[in-house]
Short mmCIF file of C-alpha atoms (C1' of nucleotides) in Angstrom, two decimals:
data_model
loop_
_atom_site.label_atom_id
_atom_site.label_comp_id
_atom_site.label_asym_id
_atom_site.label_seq_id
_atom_site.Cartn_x
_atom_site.Cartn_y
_atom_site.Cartn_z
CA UNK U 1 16.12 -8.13 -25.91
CA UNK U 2 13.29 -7.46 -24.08
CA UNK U 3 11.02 -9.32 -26.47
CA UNK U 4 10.42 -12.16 -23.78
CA UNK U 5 9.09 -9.38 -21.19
CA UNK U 6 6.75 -7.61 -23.28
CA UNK U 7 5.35 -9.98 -25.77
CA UNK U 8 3.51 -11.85 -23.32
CA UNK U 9 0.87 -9.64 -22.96
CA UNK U 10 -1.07 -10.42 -26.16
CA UNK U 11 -3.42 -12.94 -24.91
CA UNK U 12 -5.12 -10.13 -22.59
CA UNK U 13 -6.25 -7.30 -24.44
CA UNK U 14 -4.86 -5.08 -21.35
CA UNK U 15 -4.83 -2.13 -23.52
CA UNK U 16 -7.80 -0.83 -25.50
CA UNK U 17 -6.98 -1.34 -29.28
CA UNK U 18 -6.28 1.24 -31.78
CA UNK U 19 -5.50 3.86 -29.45
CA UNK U 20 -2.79 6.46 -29.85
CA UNK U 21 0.03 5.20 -27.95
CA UNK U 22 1.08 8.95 -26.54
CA UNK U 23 -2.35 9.77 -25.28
CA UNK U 24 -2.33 6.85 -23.35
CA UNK U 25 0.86 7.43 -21.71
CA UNK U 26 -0.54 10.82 -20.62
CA UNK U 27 -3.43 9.01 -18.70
CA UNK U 28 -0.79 6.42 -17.59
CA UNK U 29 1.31 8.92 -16.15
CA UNK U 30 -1.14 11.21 -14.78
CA UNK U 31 -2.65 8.15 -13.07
CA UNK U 32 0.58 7.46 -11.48
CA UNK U 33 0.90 9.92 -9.94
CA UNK U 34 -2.82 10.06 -8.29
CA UNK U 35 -1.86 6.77 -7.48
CA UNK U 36 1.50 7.80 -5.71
CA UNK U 37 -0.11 10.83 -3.75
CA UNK U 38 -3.30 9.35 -2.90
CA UNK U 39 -2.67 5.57 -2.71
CA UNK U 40 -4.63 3.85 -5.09
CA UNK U 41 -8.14 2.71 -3.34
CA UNK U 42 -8.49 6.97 -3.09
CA UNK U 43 -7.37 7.50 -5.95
CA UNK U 44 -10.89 8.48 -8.14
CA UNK U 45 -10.87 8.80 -11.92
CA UNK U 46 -12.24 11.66 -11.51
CA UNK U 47 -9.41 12.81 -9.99
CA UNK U 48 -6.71 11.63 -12.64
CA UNK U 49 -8.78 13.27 -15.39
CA UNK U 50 -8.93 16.45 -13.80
CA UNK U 51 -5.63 16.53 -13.25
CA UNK U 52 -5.40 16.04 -17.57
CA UNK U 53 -7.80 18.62 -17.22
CA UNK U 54 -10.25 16.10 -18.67
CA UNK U 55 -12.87 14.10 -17.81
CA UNK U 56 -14.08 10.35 -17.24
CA UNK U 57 -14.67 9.81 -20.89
CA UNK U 58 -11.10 10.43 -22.08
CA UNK U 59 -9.77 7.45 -18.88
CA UNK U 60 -12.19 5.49 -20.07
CA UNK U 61 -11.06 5.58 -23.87
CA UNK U 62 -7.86 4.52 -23.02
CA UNK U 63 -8.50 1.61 -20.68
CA UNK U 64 -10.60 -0.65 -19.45
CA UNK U 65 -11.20 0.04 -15.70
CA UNK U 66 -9.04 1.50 -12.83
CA UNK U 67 -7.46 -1.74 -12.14
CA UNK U 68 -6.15 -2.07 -15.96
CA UNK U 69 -4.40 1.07 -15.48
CA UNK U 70 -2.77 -0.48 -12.49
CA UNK U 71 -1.62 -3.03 -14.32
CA UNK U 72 -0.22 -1.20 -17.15
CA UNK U 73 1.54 0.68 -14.79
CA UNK U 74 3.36 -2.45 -13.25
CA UNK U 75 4.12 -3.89 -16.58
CA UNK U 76 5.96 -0.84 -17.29
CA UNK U 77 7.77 -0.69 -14.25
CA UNK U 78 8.74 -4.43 -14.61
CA UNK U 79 9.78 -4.20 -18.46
CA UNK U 80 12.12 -0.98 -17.59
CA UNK U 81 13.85 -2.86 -15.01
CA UNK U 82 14.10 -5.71 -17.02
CA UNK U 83 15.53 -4.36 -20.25
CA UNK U 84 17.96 -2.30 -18.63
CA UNK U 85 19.26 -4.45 -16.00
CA UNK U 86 19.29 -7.79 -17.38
CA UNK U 87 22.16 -6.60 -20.11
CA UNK U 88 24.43 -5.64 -16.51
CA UNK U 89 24.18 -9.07 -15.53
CA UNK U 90 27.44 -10.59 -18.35
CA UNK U 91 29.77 -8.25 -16.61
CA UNK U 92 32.82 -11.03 -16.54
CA UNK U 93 33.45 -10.81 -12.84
CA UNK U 94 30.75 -11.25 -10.75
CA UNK U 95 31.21 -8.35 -8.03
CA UNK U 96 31.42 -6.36 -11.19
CA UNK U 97 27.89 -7.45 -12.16
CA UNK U 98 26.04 -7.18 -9.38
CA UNK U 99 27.47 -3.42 -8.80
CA UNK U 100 26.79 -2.45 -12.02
CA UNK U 101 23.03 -4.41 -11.78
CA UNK U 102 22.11 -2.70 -8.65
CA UNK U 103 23.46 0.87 -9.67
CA UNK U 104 21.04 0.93 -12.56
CA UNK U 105 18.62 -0.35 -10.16
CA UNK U 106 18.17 2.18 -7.85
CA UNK U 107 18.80 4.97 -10.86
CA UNK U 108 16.20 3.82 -12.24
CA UNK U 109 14.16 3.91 -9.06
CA UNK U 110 15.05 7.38 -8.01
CA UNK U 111 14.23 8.42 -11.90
CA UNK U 112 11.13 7.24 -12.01
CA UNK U 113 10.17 7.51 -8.45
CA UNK U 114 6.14 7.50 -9.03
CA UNK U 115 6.05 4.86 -10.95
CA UNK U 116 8.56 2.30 -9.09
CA UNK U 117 6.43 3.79 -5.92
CA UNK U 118 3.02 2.60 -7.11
CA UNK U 119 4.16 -0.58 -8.34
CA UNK U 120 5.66 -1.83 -5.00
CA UNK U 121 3.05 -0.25 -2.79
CA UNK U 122 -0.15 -1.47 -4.39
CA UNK U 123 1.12 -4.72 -4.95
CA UNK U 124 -1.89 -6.00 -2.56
CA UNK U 125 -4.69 -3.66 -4.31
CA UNK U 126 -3.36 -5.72 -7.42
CA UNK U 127 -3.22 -9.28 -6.39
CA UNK U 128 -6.69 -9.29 -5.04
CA UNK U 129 -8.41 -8.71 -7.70
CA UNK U 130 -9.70 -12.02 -8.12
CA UNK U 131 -10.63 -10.90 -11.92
CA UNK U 132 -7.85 -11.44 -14.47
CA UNK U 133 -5.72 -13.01 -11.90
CA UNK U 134 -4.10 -14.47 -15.03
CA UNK U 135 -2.70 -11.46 -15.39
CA UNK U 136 -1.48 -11.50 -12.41
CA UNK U 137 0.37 -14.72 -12.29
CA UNK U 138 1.95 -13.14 -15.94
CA UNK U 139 3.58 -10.37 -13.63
CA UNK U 140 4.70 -12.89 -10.92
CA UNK U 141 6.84 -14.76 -13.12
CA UNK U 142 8.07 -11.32 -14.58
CA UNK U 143 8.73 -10.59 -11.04
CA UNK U 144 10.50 -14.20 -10.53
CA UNK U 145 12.49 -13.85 -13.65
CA UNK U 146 13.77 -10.25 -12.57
CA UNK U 147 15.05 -11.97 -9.52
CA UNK U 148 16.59 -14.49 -11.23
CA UNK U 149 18.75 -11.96 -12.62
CA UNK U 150 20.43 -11.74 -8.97
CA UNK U 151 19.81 -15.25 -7.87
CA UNK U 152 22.24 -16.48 -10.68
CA UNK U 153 24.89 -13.51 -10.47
CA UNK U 154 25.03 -14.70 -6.49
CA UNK U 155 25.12 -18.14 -7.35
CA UNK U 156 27.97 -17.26 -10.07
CA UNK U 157 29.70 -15.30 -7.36
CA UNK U 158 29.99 -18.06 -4.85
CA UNK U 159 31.38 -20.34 -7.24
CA UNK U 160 34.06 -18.06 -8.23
CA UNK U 161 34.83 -17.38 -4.39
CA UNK U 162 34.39 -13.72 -4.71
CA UNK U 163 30.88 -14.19 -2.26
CA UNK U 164 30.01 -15.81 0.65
CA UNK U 165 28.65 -19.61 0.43
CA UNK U 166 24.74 -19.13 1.45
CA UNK U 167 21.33 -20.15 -0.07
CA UNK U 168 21.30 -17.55 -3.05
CA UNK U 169 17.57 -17.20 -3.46
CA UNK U 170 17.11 -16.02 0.34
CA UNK U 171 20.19 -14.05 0.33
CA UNK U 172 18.84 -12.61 -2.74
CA UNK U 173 15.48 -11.13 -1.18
CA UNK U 174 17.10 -8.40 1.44
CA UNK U 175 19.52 -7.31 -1.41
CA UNK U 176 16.32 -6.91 -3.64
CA UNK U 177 15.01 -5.03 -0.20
CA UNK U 178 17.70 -2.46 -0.10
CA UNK U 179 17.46 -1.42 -3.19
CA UNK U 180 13.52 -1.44 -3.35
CA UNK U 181 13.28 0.31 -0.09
CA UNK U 182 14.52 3.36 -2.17
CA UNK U 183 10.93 3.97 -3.02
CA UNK U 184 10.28 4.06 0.11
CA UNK U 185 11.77 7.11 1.81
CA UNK U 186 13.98 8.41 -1.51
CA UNK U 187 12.09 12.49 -2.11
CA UNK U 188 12.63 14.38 -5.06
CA UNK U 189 13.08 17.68 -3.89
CA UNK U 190 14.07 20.12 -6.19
CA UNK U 191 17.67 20.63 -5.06
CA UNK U 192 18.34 17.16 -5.63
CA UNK U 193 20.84 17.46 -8.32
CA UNK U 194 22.12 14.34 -9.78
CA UNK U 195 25.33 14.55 -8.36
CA UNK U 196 23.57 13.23 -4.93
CA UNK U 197 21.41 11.18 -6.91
CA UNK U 198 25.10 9.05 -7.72
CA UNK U 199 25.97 9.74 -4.45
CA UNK U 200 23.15 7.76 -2.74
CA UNK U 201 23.17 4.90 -5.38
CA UNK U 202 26.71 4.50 -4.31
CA UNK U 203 26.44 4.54 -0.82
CA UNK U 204 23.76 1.61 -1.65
CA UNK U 205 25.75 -0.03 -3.53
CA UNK U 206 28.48 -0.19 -1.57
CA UNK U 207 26.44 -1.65 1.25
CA UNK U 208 24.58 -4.28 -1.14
CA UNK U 209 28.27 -6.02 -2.77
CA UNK U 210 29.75 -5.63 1.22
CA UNK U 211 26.82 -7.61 2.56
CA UNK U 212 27.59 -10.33 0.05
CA UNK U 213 30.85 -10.88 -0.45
CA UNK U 214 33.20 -13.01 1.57
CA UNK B 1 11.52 1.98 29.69
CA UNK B 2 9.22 2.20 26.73
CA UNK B 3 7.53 4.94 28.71
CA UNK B 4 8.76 7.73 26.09
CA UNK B 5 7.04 5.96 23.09
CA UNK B 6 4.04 4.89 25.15
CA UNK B 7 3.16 7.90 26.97
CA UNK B 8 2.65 10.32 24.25
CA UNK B 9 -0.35 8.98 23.18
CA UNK B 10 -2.54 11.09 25.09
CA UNK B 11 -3.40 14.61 23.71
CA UNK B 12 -5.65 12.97 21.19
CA UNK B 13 -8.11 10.60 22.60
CA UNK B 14 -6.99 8.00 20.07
CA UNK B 15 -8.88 5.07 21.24
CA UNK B 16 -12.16 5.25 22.72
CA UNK B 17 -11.81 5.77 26.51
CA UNK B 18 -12.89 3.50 29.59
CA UNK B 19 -13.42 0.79 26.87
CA UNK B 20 -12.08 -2.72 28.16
CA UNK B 21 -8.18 -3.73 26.64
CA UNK B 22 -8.82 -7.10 25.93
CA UNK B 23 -11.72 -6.46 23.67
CA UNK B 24 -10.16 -3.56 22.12
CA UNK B 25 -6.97 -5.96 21.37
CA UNK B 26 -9.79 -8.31 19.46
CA UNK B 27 -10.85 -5.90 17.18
CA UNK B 28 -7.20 -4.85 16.41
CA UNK B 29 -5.97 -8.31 15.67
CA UNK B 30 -8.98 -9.40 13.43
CA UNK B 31 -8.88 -5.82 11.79
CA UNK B 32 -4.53 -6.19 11.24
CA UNK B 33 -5.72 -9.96 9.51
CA UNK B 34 -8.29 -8.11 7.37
CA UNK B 35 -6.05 -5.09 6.06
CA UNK B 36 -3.48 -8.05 5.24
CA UNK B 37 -5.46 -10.16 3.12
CA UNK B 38 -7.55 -7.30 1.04
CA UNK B 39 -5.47 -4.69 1.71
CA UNK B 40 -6.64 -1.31 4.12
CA UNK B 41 -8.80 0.11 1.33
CA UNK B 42 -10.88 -2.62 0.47
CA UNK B 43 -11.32 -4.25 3.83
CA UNK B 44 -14.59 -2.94 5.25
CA UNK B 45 -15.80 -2.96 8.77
CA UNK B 46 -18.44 -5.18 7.77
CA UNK B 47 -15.89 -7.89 6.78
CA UNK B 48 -13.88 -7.09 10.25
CA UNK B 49 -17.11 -7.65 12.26
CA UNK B 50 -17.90 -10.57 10.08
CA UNK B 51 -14.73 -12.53 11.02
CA UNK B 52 -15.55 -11.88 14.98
CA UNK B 53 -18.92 -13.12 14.33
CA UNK B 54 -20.46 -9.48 15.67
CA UNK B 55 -21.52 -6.55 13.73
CA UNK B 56 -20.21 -2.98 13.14
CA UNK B 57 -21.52 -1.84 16.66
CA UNK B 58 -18.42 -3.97 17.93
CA UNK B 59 -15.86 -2.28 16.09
CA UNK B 60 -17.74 1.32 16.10
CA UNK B 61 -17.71 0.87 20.06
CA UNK B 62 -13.83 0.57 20.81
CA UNK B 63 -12.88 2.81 17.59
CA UNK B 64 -14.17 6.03 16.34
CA UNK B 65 -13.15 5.74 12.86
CA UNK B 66 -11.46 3.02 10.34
CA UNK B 67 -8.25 5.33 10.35
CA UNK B 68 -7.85 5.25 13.77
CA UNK B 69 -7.79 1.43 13.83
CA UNK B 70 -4.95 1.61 11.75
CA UNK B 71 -3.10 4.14 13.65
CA UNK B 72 -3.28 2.16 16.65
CA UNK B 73 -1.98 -0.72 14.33
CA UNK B 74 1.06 1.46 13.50
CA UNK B 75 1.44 2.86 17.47
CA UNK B 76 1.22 -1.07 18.37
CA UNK B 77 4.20 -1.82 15.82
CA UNK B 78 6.21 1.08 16.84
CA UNK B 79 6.09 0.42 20.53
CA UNK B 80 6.60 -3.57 20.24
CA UNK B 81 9.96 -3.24 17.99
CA UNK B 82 11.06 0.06 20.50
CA UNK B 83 10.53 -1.71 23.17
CA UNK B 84 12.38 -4.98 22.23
CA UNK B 85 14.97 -3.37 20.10
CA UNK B 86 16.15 -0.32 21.93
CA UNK B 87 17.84 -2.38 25.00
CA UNK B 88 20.12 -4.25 22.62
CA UNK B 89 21.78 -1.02 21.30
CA UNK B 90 24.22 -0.64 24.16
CA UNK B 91 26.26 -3.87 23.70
CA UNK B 92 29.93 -2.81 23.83
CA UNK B 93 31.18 -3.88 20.32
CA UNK B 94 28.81 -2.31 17.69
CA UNK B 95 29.14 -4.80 15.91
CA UNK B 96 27.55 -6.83 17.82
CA UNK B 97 25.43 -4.50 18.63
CA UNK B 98 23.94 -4.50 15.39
CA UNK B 99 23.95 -7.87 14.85
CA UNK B 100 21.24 -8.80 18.24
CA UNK B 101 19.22 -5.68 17.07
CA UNK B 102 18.78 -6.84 13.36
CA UNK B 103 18.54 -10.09 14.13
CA UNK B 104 15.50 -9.04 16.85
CA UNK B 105 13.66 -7.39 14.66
CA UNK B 106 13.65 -9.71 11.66
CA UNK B 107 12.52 -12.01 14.08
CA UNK B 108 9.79 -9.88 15.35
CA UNK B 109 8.88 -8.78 11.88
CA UNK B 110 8.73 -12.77 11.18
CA UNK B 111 6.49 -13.53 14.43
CA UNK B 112 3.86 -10.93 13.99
CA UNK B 113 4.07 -11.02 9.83
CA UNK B 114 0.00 -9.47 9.58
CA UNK B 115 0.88 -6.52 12.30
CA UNK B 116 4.12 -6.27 10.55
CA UNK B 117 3.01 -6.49 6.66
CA UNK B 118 -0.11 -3.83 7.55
CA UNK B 119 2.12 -1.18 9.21
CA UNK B 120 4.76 -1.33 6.14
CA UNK B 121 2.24 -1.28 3.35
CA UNK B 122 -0.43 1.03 4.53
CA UNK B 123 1.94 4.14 5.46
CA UNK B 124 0.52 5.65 2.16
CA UNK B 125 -2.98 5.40 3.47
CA UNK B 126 -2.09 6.41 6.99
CA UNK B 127 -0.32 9.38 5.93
CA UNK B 128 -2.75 10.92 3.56
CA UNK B 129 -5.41 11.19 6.09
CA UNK B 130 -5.77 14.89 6.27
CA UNK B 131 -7.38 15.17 9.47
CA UNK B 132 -5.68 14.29 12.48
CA UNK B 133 -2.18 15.04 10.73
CA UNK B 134 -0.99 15.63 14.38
CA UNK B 135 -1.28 12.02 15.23
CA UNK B 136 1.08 11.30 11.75
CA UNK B 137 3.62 13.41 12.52
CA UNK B 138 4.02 11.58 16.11
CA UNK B 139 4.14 8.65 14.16
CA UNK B 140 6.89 10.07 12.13
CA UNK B 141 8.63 11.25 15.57
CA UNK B 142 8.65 7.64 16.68
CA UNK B 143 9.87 6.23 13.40
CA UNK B 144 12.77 8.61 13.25
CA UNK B 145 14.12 8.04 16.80
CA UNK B 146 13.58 4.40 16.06
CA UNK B 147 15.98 4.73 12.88
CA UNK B 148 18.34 6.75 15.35
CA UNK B 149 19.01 3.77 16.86
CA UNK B 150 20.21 2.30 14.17
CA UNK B 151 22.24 5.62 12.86
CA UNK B 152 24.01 5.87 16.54
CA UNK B 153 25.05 2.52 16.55
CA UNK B 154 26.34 2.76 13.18
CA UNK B 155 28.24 5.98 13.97
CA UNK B 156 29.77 4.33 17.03
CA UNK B 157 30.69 1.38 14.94
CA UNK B 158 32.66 3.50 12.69
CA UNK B 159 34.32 6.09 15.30
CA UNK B 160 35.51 2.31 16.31
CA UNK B 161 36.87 1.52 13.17
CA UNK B 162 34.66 -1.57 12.64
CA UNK B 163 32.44 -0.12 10.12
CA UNK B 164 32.91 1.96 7.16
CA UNK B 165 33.17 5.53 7.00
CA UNK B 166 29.72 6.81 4.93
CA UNK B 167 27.10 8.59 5.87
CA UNK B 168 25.71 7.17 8.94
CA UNK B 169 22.11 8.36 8.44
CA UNK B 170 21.77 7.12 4.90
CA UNK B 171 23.21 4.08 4.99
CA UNK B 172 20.76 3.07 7.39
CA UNK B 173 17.93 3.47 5.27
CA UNK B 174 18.78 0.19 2.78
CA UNK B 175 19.96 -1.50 6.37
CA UNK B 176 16.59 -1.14 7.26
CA UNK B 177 15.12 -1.43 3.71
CA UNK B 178 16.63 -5.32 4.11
CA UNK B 179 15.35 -5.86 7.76
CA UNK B 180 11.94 -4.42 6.56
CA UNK B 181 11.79 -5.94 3.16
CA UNK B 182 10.99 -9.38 4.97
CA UNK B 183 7.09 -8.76 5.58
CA UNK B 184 7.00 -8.21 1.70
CA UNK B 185 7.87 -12.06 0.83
CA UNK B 186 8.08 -13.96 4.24
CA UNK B 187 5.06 -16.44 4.29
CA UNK B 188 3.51 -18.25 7.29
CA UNK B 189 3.51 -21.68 5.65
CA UNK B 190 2.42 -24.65 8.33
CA UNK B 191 5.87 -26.26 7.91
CA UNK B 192 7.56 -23.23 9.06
CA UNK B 193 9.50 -24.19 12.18
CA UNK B 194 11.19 -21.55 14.46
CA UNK B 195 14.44 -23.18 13.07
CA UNK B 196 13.98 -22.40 9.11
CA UNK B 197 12.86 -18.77 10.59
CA UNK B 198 16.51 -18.58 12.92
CA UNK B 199 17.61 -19.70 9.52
CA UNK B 200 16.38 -16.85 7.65
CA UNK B 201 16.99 -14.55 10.18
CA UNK B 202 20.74 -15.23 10.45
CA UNK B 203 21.21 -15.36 6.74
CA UNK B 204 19.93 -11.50 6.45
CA UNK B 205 21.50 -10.26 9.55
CA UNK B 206 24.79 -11.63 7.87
CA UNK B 207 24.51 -9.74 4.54
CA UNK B 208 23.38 -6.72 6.74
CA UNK B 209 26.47 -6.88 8.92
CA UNK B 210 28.30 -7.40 6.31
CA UNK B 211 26.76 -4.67 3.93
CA UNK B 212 28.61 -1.92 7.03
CA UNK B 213 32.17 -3.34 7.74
CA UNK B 214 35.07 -2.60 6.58
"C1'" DC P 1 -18.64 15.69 -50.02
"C1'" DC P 2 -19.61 12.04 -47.22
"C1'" DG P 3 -19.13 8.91 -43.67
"C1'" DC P 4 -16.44 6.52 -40.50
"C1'" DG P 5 -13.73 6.11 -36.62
"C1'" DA P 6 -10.71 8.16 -33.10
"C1'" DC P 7 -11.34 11.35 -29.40
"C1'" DG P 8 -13.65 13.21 -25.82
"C1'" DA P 9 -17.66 15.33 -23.02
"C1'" DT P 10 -22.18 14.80 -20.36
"C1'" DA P 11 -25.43 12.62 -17.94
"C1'" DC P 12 -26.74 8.94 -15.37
"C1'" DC P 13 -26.93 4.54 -12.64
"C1'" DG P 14 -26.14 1.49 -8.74
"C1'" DC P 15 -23.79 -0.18 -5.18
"C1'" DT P 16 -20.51 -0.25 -1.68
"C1'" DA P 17 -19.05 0.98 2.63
"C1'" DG P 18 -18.07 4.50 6.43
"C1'" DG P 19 -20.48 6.50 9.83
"C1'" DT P 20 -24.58 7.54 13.09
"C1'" DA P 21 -28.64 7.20 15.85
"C1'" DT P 22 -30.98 4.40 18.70
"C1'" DG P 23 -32.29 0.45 21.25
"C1'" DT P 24 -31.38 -3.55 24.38
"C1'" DC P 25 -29.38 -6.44 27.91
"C1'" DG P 26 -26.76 -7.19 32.02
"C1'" DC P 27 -24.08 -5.86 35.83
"C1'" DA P 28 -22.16 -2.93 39.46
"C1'" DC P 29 -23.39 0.38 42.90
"C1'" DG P 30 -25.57 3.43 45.93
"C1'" DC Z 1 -34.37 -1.53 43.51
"C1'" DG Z 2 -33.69 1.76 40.05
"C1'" DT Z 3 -30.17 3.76 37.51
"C1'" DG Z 4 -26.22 4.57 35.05
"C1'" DC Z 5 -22.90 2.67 31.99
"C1'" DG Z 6 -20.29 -0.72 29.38
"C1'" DA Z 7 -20.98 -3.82 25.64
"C1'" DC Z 8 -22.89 -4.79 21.98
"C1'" DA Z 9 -26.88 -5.27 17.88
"C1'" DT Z 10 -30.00 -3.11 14.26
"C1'" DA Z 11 -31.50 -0.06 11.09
"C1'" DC Z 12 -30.61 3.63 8.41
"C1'" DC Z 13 -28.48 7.44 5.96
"C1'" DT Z 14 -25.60 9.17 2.39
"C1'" DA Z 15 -21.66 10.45 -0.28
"C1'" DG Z 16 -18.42 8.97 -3.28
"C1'" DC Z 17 -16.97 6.55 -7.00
"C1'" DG Z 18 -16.52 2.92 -10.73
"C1'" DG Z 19 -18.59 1.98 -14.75
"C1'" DT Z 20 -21.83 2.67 -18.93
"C1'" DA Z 21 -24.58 4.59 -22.48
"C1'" DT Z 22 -24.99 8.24 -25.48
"C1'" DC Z 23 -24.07 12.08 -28.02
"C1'" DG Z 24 -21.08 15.83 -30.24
"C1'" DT Z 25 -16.82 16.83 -33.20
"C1'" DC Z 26 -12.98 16.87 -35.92
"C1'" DG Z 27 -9.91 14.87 -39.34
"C1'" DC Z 28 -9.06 11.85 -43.07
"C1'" DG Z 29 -9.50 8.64 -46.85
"C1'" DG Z 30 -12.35 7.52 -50.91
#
DNA sequence: CCGCGACGATACCGCTAGGTATGTCGCACG
DNA sequence: CGTGCGACATACCTAGCGGTATCGTCGCGG
């Protein structure tokens, strides 16, 4: 059911057309993580396709400029956490829902650490670039309708009496915080086995449904 | 009694020296606006001059480099929440405890959203700056004893019985994820009275307090 | 066997922006 | 009264990097 997420991208040709679809997520992925190590602005494409052990050309068959790849790289962030959270979100009690929402969440976070990474952190690199800024009001309603997703689980929670009575949309943004902030200091060593992987999304969780309920 | 945060700024001559504060502070400030609106990387020090109506010789004479201008950004964050936040830790309930210190510095993050918003978002840049690592890793020392306030008072609050019993240090890294979170969608509209911002505040200091109890 | 298009390499351009070298003006101070 | 220094302005240098134009090459369908 993620049709509504993804299909919106048509009008833009973000992509270059007729391209294999797994050599591009090579340069996607290699680009993340330039983009995660270096920050984006230092970032060079030189750099990404040396790390392919590549050059120029083969970035530039794929996409556009640097700031397309960007963008790719935040729609796929946003259509991963949309498809595999917004399912969570029938879960007939409401506690239930949001547990099970924000579990996923921050799996999905720790998983895929570069990418969630770049996408919060160069948020600003993206939304100045006047260019295409149609674009970039397409991810901020993504964005909007992701937390929408916990707005209305909140607001289904308080009417059941299960959470406390507050302005759901503001209550919503430091829940959204906790779990983003994952990005923020979560390290993948290599001892991390998943076992404390679970562990931390719990302790997260835990401390996300307390903060909201009654 | 923010002399330990303060004071060990001097092994690396950090700011230009014998250069007059005031001025200095002017050149931070229209720098922190700069790095807000485009982001550290593509703010230049042309555009920074430009908004003081001067020229790069300004900026060039009270910093040596465009790095160090956001160091001191970070070192001016760091000290202001320290400074403010550190007395409220000793309050006897923890509990309440908490509650004046979260509150404090959503408010702070709130009044001083560009120092606030620049310091969260440009810790990527910051910290890849090869050269003077040293000053980074004080940075780092000051960050971590300012999350130990949080950690002690959360310990305290559970050897009390008020809190639950987790790990202390990670569950104060979503605490703060909420607290921080705010400089990511807080805006500075006109109509923004100090009462819609005691608002806010309250409302995340709530779930926060709430996210630790029993 | 031919040509066409995906794939990729090489060479090159142009501009942006960090940094420096140097000059100028005014004020405190001996 | 000159002289040193803080507080800037001006001019200039230069490296890095995004982007383009062009040319090889290999595989595949007709």
């Amino acid at each position: 059911m993620t049709k509504t997420v993804q299909d919106n991208r048509q009008p833009v040709t973000r992509v270059r057309p007729g391209r294999n679809e797994e050599g591009r997520l090579e340069i996607l992925t290699a680009a993340t993580t330039s983009f995660m190590q270096l920050g984006y602005a230092r970032a060079s494409i030189d750099e990404i396709a040396d790390r392919l052990g590549a050059t120029k050309g083969r970035v530039y068959h794929y996409y556009r400029s640097k700031a397309d790849i960007l963008m790719d790289i935040h729609r796929h962030v946003l259509d991963m956490m949309y498809a595999e959270v917004e399912p969570l979100a029938d879960a007939e009690n409401a506690a239930d829902a949001l547990r099970d929402m924000a579990y996923r969440h921050v799996m999905i976070v720790m998983k895929n650490l570069a990418f969630t990474r770049v996408a919060l952190l160069s948020t600003t690199d993206l939304f100045m670039n006047e260019k295409q800024s149609d674009f970039v009001g397409e991810i901020g309603k993504v964005r909007r309708a992701y937390e929408d997703l916990f707005v209305t689980v909140l607001e289904r929670g308080m009417r059941q009496g299960e959470f406390r009575e507050t302005r759901a949309r503001l209550l919503a943004k430091p829940l959204l915080g906790s779990l983003n902030w994952t990005t923020m200091w979560y390290v993948d060593r290599d001892g991390t086995t998943p076992e404390t992987r679970a562990e931390i999304a719990e302790i997260v969780v835990d401390y996300v449904v307390g903060g909201v309920r009654k």
